[in-house]
CSV table of N, CA and C in Angstrom, one decimal:
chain,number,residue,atom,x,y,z
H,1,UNK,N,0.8,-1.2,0.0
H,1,UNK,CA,0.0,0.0,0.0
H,1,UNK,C,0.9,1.2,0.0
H,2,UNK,N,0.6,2.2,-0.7
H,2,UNK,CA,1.4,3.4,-1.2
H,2,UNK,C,1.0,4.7,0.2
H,3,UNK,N,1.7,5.1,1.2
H,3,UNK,CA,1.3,5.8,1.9
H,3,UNK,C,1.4,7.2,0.9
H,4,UNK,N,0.4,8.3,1.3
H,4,UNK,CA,-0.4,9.1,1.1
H,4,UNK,C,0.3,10.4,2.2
H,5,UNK,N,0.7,11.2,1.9
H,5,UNK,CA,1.1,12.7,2.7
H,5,UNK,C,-0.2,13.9,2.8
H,6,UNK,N,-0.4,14.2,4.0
H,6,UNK,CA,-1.7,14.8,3.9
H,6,UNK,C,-1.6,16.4,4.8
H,7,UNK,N,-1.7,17.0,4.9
H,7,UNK,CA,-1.9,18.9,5.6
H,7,UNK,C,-2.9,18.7,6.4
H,8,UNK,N,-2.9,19.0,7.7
H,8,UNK,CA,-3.5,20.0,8.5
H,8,UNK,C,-3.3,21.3,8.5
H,9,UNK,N,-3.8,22.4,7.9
H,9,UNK,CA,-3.5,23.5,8.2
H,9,UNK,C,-3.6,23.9,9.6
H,10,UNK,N,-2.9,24.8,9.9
H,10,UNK,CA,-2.6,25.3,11.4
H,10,UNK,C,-2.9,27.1,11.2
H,11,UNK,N,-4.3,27.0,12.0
H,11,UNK,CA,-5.0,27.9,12.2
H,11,UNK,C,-4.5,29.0,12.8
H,12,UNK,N,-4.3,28.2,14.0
H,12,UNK,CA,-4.3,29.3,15.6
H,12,UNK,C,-2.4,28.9,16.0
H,13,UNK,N,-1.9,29.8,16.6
H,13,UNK,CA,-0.7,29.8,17.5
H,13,UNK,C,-0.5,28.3,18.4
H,14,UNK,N,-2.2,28.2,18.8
H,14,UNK,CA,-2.0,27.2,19.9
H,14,UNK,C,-2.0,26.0,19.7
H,15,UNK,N,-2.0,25.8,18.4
H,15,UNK,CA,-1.7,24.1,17.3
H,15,UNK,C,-0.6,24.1,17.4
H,16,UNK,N,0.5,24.6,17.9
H,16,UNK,CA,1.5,24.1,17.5
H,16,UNK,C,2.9,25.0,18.6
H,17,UNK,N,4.3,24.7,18.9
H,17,UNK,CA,5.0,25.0,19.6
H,17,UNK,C,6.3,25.2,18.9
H,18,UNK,N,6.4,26.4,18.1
H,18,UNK,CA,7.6,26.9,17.5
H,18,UNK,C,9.0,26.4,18.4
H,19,UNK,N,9.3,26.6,19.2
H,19,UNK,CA,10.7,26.5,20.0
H,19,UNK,C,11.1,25.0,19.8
H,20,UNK,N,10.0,24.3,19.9
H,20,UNK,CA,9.9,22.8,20.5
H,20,UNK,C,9.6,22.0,19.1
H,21,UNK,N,9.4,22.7,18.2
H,21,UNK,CA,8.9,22.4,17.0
H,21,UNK,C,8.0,21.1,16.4
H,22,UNK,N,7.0,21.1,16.9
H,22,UNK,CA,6.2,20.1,17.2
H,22,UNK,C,4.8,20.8,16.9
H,23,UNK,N,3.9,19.7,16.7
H,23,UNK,CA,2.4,19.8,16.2
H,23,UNK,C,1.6,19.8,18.0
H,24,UNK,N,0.8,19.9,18.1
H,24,UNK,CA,-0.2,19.9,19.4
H,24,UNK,C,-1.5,19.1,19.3
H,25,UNK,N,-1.7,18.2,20.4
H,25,UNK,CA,-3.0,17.8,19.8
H,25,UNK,C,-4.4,18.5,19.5
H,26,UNK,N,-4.3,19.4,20.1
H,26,UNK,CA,-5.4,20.0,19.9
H,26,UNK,C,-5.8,20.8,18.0
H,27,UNK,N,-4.6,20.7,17.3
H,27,UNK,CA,-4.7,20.7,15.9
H,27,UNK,C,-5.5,19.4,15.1
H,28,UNK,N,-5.8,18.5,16.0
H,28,UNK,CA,-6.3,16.9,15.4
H,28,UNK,C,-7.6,17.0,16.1
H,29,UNK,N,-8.2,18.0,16.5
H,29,UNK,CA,-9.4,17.6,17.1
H,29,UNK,C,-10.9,18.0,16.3
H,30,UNK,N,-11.3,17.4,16.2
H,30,UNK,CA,-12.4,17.3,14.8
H,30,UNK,C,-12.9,18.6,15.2
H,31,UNK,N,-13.6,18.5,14.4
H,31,UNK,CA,-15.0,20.4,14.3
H,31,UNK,C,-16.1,19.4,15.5
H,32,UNK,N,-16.7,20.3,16.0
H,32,UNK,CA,-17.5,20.4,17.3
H,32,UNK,C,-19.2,19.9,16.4
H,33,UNK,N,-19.1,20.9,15.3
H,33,UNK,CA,-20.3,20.9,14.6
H,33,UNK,C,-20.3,20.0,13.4
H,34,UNK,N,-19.2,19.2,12.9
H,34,UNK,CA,-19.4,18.3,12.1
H,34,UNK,C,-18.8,16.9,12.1
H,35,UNK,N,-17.9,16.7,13.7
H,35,UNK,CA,-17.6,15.0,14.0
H,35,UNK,C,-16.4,15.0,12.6
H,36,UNK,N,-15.8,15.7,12.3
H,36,UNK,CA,-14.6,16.1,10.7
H,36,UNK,C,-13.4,16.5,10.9
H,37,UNK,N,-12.5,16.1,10.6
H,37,UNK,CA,-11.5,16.9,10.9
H,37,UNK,C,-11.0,17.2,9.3
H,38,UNK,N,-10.6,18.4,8.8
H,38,UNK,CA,-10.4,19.0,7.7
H,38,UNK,C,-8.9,18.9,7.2
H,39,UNK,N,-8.2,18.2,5.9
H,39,UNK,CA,-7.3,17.8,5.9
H,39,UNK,C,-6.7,17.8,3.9
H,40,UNK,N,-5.9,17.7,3.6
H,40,UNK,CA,-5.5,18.4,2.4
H,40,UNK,C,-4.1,17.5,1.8
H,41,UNK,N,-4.3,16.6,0.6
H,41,UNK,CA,-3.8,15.6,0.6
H,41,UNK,C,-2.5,17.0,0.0
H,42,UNK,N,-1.4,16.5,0.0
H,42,UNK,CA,-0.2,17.0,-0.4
H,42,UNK,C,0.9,16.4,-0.4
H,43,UNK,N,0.9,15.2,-1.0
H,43,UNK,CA,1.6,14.7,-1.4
H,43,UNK,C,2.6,15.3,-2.7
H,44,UNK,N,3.6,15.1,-2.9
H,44,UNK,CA,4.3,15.6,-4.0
H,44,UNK,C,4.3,17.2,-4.0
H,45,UNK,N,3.9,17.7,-3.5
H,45,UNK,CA,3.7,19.4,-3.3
H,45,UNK,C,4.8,20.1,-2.6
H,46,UNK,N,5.0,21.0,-3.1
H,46,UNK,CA,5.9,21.8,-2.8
H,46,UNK,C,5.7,22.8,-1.3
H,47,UNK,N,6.8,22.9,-0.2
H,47,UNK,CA,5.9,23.9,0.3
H,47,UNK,C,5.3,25.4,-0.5
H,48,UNK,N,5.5,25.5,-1.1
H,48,UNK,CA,4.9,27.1,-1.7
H,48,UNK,C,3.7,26.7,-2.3
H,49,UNK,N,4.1,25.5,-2.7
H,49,UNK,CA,1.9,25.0,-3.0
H,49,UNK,C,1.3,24.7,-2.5
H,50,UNK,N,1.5,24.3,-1.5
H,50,UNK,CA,0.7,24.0,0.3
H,50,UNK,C,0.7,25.4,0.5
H,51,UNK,N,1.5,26.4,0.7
H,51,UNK,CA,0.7,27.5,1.0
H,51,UNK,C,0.0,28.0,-0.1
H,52,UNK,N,-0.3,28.2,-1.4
H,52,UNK,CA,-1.1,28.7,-2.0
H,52,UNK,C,-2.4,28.1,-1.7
H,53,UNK,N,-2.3,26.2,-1.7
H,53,UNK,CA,-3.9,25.9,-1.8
H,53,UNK,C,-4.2,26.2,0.0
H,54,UNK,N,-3.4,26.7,0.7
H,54,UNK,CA,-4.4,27.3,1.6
H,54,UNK,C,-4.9,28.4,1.9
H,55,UNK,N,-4.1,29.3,1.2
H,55,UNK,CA,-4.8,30.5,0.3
H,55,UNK,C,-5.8,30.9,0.0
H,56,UNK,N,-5.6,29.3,-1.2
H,56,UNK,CA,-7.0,29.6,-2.0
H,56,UNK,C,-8.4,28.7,-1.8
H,57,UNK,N,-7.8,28.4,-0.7
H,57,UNK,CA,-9.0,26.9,0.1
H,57,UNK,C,-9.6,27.5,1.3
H,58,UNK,N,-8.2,28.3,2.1
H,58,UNK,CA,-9.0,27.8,3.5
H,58,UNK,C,-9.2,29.2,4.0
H,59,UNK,N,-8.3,30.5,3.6
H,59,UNK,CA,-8.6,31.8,4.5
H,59,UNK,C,-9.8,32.0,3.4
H,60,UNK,N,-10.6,32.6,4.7
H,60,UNK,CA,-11.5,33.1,4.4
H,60,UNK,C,-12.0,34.2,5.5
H,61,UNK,N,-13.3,34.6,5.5
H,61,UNK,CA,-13.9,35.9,6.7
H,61,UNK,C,-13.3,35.7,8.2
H,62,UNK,N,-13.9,34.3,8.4
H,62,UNK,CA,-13.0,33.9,9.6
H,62,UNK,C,-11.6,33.5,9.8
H,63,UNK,N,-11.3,32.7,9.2
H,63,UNK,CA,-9.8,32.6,8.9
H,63,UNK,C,-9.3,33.2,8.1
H,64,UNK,N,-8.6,33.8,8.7
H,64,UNK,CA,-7.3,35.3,8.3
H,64,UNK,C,-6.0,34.8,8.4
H,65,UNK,N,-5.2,33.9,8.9
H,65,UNK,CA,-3.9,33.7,8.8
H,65,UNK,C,-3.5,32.1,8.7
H,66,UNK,N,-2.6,31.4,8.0
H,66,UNK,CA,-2.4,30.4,8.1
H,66,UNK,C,-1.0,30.0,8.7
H,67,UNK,N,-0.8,29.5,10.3
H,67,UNK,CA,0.8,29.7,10.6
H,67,UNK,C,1.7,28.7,9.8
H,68,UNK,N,1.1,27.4,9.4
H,68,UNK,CA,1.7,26.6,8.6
H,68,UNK,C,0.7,25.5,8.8
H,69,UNK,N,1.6,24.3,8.6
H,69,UNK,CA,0.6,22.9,8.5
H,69,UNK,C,1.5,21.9,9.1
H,70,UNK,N,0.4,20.9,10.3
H,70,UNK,CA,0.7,19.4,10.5
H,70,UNK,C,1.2,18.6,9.3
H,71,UNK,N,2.1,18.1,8.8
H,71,UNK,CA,2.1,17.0,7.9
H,71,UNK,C,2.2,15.6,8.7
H,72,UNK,N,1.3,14.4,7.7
H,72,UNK,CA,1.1,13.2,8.1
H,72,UNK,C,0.4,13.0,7.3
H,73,UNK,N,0.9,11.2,7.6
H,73,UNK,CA,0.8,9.8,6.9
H,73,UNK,C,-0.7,9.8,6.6
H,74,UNK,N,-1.4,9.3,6.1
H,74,UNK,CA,-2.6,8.9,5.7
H,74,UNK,C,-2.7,7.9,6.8
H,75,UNK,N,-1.8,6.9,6.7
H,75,UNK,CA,-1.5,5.3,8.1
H,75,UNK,C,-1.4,5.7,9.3
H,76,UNK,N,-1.6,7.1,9.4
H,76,UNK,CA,-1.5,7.8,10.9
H,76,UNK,C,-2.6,7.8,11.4
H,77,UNK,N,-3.8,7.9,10.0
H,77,UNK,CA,-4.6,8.1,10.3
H,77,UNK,C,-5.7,6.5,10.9
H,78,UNK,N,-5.9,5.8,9.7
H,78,UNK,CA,-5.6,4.7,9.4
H,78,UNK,C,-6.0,3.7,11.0
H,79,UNK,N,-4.5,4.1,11.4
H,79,UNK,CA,-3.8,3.0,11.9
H,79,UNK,C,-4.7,3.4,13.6
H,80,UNK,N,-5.5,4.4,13.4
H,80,UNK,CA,-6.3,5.0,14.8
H,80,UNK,C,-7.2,4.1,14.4
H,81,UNK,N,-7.8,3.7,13.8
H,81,UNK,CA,-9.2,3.4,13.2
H,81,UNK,C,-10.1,4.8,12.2
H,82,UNK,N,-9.6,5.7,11.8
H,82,UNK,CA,-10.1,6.6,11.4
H,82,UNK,C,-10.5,6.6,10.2
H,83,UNK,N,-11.4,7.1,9.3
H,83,UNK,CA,-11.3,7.1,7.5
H,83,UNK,C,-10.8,8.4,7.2
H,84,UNK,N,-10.4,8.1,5.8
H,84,UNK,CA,-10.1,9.4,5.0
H,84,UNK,C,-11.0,9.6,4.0
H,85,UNK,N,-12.0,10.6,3.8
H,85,UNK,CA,-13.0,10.3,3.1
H,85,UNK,C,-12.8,11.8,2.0
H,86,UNK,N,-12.7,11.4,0.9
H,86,UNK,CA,-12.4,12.6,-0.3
H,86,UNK,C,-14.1,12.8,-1.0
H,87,UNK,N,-14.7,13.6,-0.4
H,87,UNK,CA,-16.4,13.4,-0.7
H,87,UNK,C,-16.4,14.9,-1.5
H,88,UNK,N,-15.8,15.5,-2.1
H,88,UNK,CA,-16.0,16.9,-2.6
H,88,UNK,C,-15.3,16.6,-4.2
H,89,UNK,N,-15.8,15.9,-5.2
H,89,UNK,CA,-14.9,15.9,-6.4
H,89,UNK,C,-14.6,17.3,-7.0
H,90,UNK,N,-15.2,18.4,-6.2
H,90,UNK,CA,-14.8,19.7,-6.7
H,90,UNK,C,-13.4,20.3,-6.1
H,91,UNK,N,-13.6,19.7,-5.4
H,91,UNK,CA,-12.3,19.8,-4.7
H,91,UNK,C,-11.3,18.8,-4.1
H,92,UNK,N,-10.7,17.8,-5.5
H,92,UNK,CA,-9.6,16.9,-5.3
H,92,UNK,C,-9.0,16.5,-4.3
H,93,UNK,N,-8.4,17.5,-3.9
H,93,UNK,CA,-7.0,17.2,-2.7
H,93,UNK,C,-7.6,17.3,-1.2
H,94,UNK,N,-8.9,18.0,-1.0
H,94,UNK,CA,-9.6,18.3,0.2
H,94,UNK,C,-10.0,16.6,1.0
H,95,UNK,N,-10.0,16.2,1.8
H,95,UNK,CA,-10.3,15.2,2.7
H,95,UNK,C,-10.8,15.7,4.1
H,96,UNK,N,-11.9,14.7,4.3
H,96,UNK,CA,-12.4,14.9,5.8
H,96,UNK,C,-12.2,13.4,6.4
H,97,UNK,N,-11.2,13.5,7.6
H,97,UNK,CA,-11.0,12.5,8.5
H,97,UNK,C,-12.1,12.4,9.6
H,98,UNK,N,-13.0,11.3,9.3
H,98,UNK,CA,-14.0,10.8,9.8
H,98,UNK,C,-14.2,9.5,10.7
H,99,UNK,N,-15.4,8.9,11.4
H,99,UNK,CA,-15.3,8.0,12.1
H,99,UNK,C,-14.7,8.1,13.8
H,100,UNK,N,-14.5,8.9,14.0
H,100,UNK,CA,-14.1,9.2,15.6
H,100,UNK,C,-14.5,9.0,16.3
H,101,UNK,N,-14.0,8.3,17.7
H,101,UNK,CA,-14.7,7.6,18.4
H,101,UNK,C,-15.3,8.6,19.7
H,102,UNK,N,-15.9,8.1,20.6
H,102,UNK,CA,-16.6,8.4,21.6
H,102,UNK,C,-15.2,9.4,22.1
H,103,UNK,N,-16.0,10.8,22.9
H,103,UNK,CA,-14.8,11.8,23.8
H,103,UNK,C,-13.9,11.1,24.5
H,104,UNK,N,-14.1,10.0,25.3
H,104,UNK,CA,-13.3,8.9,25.9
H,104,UNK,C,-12.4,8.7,25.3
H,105,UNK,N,-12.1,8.4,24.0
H,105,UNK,CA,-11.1,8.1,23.7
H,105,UNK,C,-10.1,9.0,22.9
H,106,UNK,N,-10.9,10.4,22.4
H,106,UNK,CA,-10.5,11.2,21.6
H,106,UNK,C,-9.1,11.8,21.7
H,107,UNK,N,-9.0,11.9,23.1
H,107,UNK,CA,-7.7,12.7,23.6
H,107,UNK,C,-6.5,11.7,22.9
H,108,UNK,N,-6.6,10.7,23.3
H,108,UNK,CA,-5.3,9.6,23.3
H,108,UNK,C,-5.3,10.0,21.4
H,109,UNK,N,-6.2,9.5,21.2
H,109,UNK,CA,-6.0,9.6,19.0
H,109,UNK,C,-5.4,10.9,18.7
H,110,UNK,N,-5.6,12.1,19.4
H,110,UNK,CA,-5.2,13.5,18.7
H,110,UNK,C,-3.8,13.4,19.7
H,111,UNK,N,-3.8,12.9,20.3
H,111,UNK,CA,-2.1,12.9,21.1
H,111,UNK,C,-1.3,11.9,20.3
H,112,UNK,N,-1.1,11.2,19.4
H,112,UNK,CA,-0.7,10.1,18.7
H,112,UNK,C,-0.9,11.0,17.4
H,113,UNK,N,-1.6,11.2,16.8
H,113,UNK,CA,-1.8,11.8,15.8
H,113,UNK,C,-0.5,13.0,15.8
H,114,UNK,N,-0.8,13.7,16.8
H,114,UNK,CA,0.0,15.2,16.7
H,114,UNK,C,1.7,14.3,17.0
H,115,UNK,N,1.7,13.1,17.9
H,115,UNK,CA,3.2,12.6,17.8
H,115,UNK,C,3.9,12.3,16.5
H,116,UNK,N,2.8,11.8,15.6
H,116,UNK,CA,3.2,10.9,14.3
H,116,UNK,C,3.5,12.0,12.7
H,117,UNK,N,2.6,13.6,13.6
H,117,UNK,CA,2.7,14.5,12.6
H,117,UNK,C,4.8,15.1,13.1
H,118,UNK,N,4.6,16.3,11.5
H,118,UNK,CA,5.6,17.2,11.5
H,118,UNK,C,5.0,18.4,11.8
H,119,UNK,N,5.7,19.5,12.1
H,119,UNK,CA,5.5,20.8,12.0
H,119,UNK,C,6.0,21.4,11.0
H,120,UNK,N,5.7,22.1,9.8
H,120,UNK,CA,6.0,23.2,9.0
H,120,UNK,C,5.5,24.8,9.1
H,121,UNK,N,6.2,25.2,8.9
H,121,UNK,CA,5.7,26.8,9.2
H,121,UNK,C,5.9,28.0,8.0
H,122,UNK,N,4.6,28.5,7.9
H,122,UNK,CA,4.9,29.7,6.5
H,122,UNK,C,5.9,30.7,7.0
């Protein structure tokens, strides 16, 4: 099986710890209102093209700044029990990681997750 390189964009300051250079779990924690976590395949991509398609994807009224992005495995995901589900053919490279288990368990998967990611920064 051909593993898969995927983006979390990194919203807020508090995804992530510049000095320590590391991801945070709280960057892996799904949307509140849709059980999804929002994710951007990027494989083969350059960083300068990961920052454009978040550019052109993700700032918008509320999102004003992008500090960089989580990179990770697809099998990161995978390997939690999670899906990667690409349901938008208008938009290719867009994925929503789905399937998440009960609050019980959520902490441990976004702490594993954010261990298994990288940090990159615009």
């Amino acid at each position: 099986m051909c593993d898969i390189l995927y983006g979390r964009f990194l919203q807020h300051s508090n995804y992530f710890a510049k000095t320590l250079n590391l991801v945070k779990a709280g960057a892996f924690v799904p949307s509140p209102k849709t059980s999804n976590l929002s994710v951007w395949e990027i494989d083969k991509l350059e960083k300068s093209d990961v920052y454009d398609l978040g550019q052109k994807h993700v700032i918008n009224d509320k999102i004003r700044h992008l500090y960089g992005y989580a990179k990770i495995q697809k099998s990161s995901f995978i390997t939690q029990g999670l899906c990667v589900a690409h349901d938008n053919p208008k938009i290719p490279k867009h994925a929503n990681i789905t399937n998440w288990p009960e609050e019980a368990k959520l902490n441990d998967i976004t702490h594993k997750l954010a261990t298994a990611s990288t940090l990159e920064l615009f």
